[in-house]
Amino acid sequence: MIQVAVIGAGAISPAHIQAYLQFPEQCRIVAICDIYPEKAQQKADQFQLNADIYADYTELLQRSDIDLVSVCTPPYTHADTAVAFLNAGKHVLVEKPMASSLEECDRMNEAAERSGKILSVVAQNRFTTPMMKLKRVLDTQLMGPIVHTQVDSYWWRGHSYYDLWWRGTWEKEGGGCTLNHAVHHIDIFQWMNGMPAEITAVMSNTSHDNAEVEDLSIAIARYDNGALAQLTSSVVHHGQEQQLIFQGKHARVSAPWKVAASTSMPNGFPQRDVEREARIQQAYDEQPELPHEGHRGQIQDVLQAIERGVPVLVDGIQGRRTLELITAIYQSASTRQPVKLPLGPESPFYTQQGILQNATYFYEKKTSVENFSDNIITSGGNS
């Protein structure tokens, strides 16, 4: 039986708790920790858990009965918390984004390698049937080489969203919509399309003058083979519509699912390639439905990895790549210069201190609400 501790009892913690409860024969939640212990107790009561309550996660480090820890705290705390538990010999599942800086990601990955324990980064949107099917279709290469990708991570958040004490600052939240909302789509983008060679980006704060960070960014990614991608991250788009479109030389596919293929007429104009569309659709339809999706799917993946000694789908290396793309967007937008990948210690945005010194500050955060009640926190889709 895998014994689990949940660190952080805020808005995302129920997704973890409910997921663990789906696998009662494999795991049991034995502890919940939050700097507001009454919130931890409320979660224990809500889900009828026989779990110990803590206000300080360091008190859990010496508990030999804990095997796996879910880190559900604000991003700026992820690195120190994860490293502490990895050093204590615990497996760690850490919420997105992995950390606030690449330096922190590297520390986390070094701790995982040193301890031999699993470090997995939440990317629950990978664990959905449509995304797994789309990944399989892309792997068939029936579309031909991908020449253009469009990533629209459109969300909407009201002005008060950034009043919460840790949101809307480079120090505590680590960034705005690019880091904390588009992280899902940027993760899927790099998982499916690979890492580009260069990023050019712009960003703005159009609607939230109570936040230092951006509420809109647009980036262009360039690959060595000439392919391009455009990535839009936003919390100012009404309707919260998201999509990923992959345009290959022979066909296009997307999430939400759509397939289209063209061949050339003698004059160069397109005509529909029905046969290729059918082959791509067959490859999509042949993939099975996932028994568990979202956080449940990812937590099942982690539990199975612990039991069987196999790799997780989303490890710390994958988590770092996603943050590397986001960091490149911030660096390019702040310096108004293209940024070449990969990024390492030479980047002025490699450390959190470097980000704090070099990032663009749009507004001063003047309002700080200590806590929102959960019933007014909405996540809109899969954020």
XYZ file of C-alpha atoms in Angstrom, residues 53-357:
305
model
C -3.115 17.399 9.752
C 0.057 19.501 9.573
C 0.842 23.202 9.206
C 4.547 22.716 8.349
C 5.641 20.193 5.729
C 9.064 19.777 7.341
C 7.364 17.845 10.147
C 6.522 15.166 7.570
C 10.058 14.615 6.327
C 10.951 12.114 9.040
C 7.808 9.998 8.689
C 9.027 6.668 7.385
C 5.519 5.549 6.465
C 5.078 8.140 3.689
C 6.029 6.953 0.213
C 4.607 9.600 -2.137
C 3.956 13.321 -1.783
C 1.683 15.523 -3.901
C 2.929 19.124 -3.903
C -0.081 21.416 -4.471
C 1.363 24.691 -3.204
C 2.129 27.968 -5.076
C 4.880 27.676 -7.723
C 7.578 29.557 -5.810
C 7.537 26.849 -3.101
C 7.754 23.831 -5.407
C 11.524 23.457 -5.630
C 12.402 23.584 -1.931
C 9.458 21.351 -1.020
C 10.142 18.762 -3.708
C 13.894 18.660 -3.050
C 13.320 18.208 0.682
C 11.030 15.228 0.149
C 13.217 13.671 -2.548
C 16.219 13.962 -0.211
C 14.096 12.273 2.458
C 13.545 9.322 0.126
C 9.982 10.105 -0.967
C 8.538 10.011 -4.461
C 7.148 13.401 -5.531
C 4.316 14.502 -7.810
C 4.486 18.292 -8.168
C 1.776 20.502 -9.623
C 2.307 22.672 -12.665
C 4.319 24.732 -13.267
C 7.271 22.642 -12.108
C 9.042 25.599 -10.483
C 9.664 29.314 -10.818
C 13.007 29.018 -12.620
C 15.173 26.641 -14.614
C 17.769 26.675 -11.839
C 15.119 25.291 -9.484
C 14.123 22.656 -12.067
C 17.742 21.554 -12.292
C 17.976 21.281 -8.512
C 14.821 19.178 -8.444
C 16.064 16.867 -11.190
C 19.439 16.490 -9.503
C 17.707 15.546 -6.248
C 15.561 12.979 -8.070
C 18.590 11.418 -9.759
C 20.564 11.408 -6.527
C 17.765 9.824 -4.498
C 16.629 7.371 -7.153
C 13.040 8.424 -6.473
C 10.359 9.450 -8.954
C 9.783 13.106 -9.718
C 6.688 13.625 -11.853
C 5.274 16.984 -12.963
C 1.525 17.376 -13.354
C 0.495 17.615 -17.001
C -2.984 16.192 -16.673
C -4.082 17.233 -20.140
C -1.733 14.652 -21.631
C -3.806 12.032 -19.852
C -6.933 12.484 -21.919
C -8.172 10.223 -24.673
C -8.216 12.951 -27.366
C -4.624 14.006 -26.615
C -3.309 10.442 -26.512
C -5.047 9.743 -29.816
C -3.650 12.918 -31.375
C -0.123 12.040 -30.198
C -0.453 8.604 -31.764
C -1.630 10.114 -35.058
C 1.312 12.529 -35.128
C 3.682 9.641 -34.451
C 2.442 7.894 -37.616
C 3.795 10.830 -39.671
C 0.874 10.444 -42.071
C 0.683 14.237 -42.184
C 4.242 14.507 -43.440
C 6.698 16.886 -41.755
C 4.944 19.465 -39.543
C 5.469 22.929 -41.040
C 3.266 25.087 -38.802
C 1.707 24.690 -35.372
C -0.889 26.949 -33.786
C -1.369 26.918 -30.013
C -4.258 28.984 -28.655
C -4.393 28.887 -24.856
C -7.341 31.219 -24.331
C -8.660 31.794 -20.798
C -10.517 34.595 -19.017
C -9.987 35.801 -15.460
C -11.597 38.755 -13.720
C -9.736 41.656 -12.156
C -10.047 40.236 -8.623
C -8.293 37.009 -9.635
C -4.931 38.673 -9.018
C -5.918 40.022 -5.598
C -4.954 36.696 -3.971
C -1.795 37.322 -2.005
C 0.594 35.126 -4.015
C -0.830 35.779 -7.484
C 0.189 38.493 -9.884
C 3.811 38.877 -8.744
C 7.007 37.647 -10.342
C 8.331 36.617 -6.935
C 5.419 34.479 -5.754
C 3.582 33.323 -8.895
C 6.614 33.364 -11.172
C 4.743 34.873 -14.101
C 1.287 35.351 -15.526
C -0.877 33.486 -18.013
C 2.062 32.083 -19.993
C 3.350 30.210 -16.959
C 0.209 29.439 -15.029
C -2.447 28.846 -17.683
C -0.788 28.137 -21.022
C 1.610 25.724 -19.326
C -0.850 22.942 -20.216
C -0.831 23.670 -23.921
C 2.862 24.525 -24.057
C 3.584 21.164 -22.421
C 1.484 19.319 -24.986
C 3.057 21.368 -27.773
C 6.615 20.375 -26.878
C 5.600 16.764 -26.142
C 4.037 16.405 -29.582
C 6.213 18.731 -31.682
C 9.602 18.777 -29.975
C 11.682 21.727 -28.868
C 12.267 24.628 -31.276
C 15.586 26.332 -31.899
C 14.493 29.916 -31.278
C 11.716 31.958 -29.660
C 10.598 35.498 -30.458
C 7.849 36.907 -28.228
C 5.887 39.933 -27.065
C 3.685 40.285 -23.994
C 1.353 42.808 -22.398
C -0.964 43.434 -19.475
C -4.196 44.700 -20.994
C -6.813 44.215 -18.287
C -5.313 43.563 -14.823
C -3.679 46.648 -13.347
C -3.409 44.886 -9.980
C -0.708 42.511 -11.289
C 2.976 42.845 -12.129
C 2.763 40.043 -14.684
C 1.396 39.628 -18.202
C -2.176 38.696 -19.074
C -1.423 38.186 -22.790
C 1.612 36.921 -24.691
C 2.261 35.895 -28.282
C 5.332 33.910 -29.286
C 6.763 32.613 -32.547
C 8.874 29.467 -32.392
C 11.315 28.588 -35.182
C 12.704 25.127 -35.863
C 15.990 24.360 -37.590
C 14.111 22.788 -40.512
C 12.251 26.061 -41.139
C 8.980 25.064 -39.483
C 7.224 27.734 -37.437
C 4.794 27.724 -34.510
C 2.715 30.459 -32.931
C 1.729 30.300 -29.269
C -0.828 32.643 -27.708
C -1.297 32.686 -23.931
C -4.153 34.711 -22.486
C -6.485 35.344 -19.577
C -8.422 38.026 -21.493
C -10.266 35.818 -24.003
C -13.992 35.447 -23.391
C -15.270 31.967 -24.095
C -12.008 30.291 -22.994
C -11.548 28.433 -26.267
C -8.354 26.428 -26.636
C -6.892 24.545 -29.567
C -3.740 23.028 -31.001
C -3.440 22.748 -34.781
C -0.648 20.843 -36.514
C -0.221 21.573 -40.217
C 1.826 18.957 -42.058
C 2.922 18.970 -45.676
C 0.172 16.473 -46.517
C -2.567 17.073 -43.912
C -3.636 18.909 -40.786
C -4.872 17.513 -37.486
C -5.939 19.265 -34.327
C -7.394 19.207 -30.842
C -10.370 19.512 -30.771
C -10.137 16.744 -33.340
C -10.341 17.630 -36.991
C -8.528 16.184 -39.978
C -8.128 17.682 -43.431
C -5.834 16.685 -46.291
C -5.171 18.207 -49.681
C -3.453 17.262 -52.908
C -2.547 19.602 -55.717
C -4.472 20.037 -58.917
C -2.369 20.738 -62.046
C -2.740 24.473 -61.451
C -1.524 24.231 -57.846
C -4.883 24.766 -56.219
C -6.018 22.212 -53.589
C -8.338 19.296 -53.885
C -9.399 17.110 -50.991
C -7.296 13.993 -50.341
C -10.080 11.696 -49.140
C -7.881 8.594 -48.998
C -5.289 10.198 -46.701
C -8.007 11.654 -44.488
C -9.472 8.165 -44.097
C -6.087 6.675 -43.148
C -5.500 9.369 -40.543
C -9.020 8.987 -39.159
C -8.501 5.238 -38.895
C -5.263 5.763 -36.945
C -7.174 8.054 -34.581
C -10.136 5.705 -34.147
C -7.957 2.659 -33.507
C -6.587 4.109 -30.266
C -8.440 2.904 -27.162
C -10.257 5.091 -24.666
C -8.312 5.738 -21.481
C -9.836 4.155 -18.358
C -8.732 7.145 -16.259
C -8.217 10.695 -17.479
C -6.797 13.953 -16.138
C -5.298 13.848 -12.657
C -6.651 10.322 -12.194
C -4.760 9.163 -15.255
C -1.534 10.803 -14.178
C -1.758 9.558 -10.607
C -2.422 6.048 -11.904
C 0.736 6.434 -14.026
C 2.755 7.460 -10.946
C 1.367 4.655 -8.779
C 2.149 2.078 -11.445
C 5.648 3.475 -11.891
C 6.293 3.106 -8.150
C 4.922 -0.436 -8.052
C 6.575 -1.690 -11.231
C 9.791 0.321 -11.236
C 9.079 1.840 -14.658
C 9.420 5.467 -15.870
C 6.559 7.947 -15.588
C 5.191 9.635 -18.699
C 5.929 13.140 -17.385
C 9.185 13.292 -15.464
C 11.253 16.242 -14.316
C 13.106 16.443 -17.640
C 9.806 16.879 -19.471
C 8.691 19.409 -16.881
C 11.884 21.409 -17.364
C 11.446 21.543 -21.142
C 8.029 23.100 -20.728
C 9.392 25.726 -18.332
C 12.330 26.305 -20.682
C 9.933 27.352 -23.444
C 8.035 29.622 -21.064
C 11.280 31.154 -19.786
C 12.395 31.814 -23.360
C 9.093 33.606 -24.012
C 9.608 35.798 -20.949
C 13.234 36.502 -21.841
C 12.430 37.397 -25.438
C 9.443 39.568 -24.536
C 11.334 41.391 -21.776
C 14.571 41.949 -23.728
C 12.807 42.430 -27.087
C 15.295 40.035 -28.660
C 15.018 36.525 -30.142
C 16.197 33.812 -27.750
C 18.033 30.700 -28.886
C 17.423 27.358 -27.201
C 18.468 25.461 -25.176
C 18.677 27.740 -22.126
C 21.244 27.157 -19.400
C 22.986 29.078 -16.610
C 24.181 31.700 -19.110
C 20.611 32.953 -19.534
C 19.781 36.104 -17.535
C 16.437 34.404 -16.753
C 17.967 31.112 -15.507
C 17.510 31.886 -11.799
C 14.554 33.332 -9.954
C 16.725 36.283 -8.988
C 17.546 36.844 -12.645
C 13.857 36.792 -13.526
C 13.062 39.282 -10.755
C 15.779 41.618 -12.001
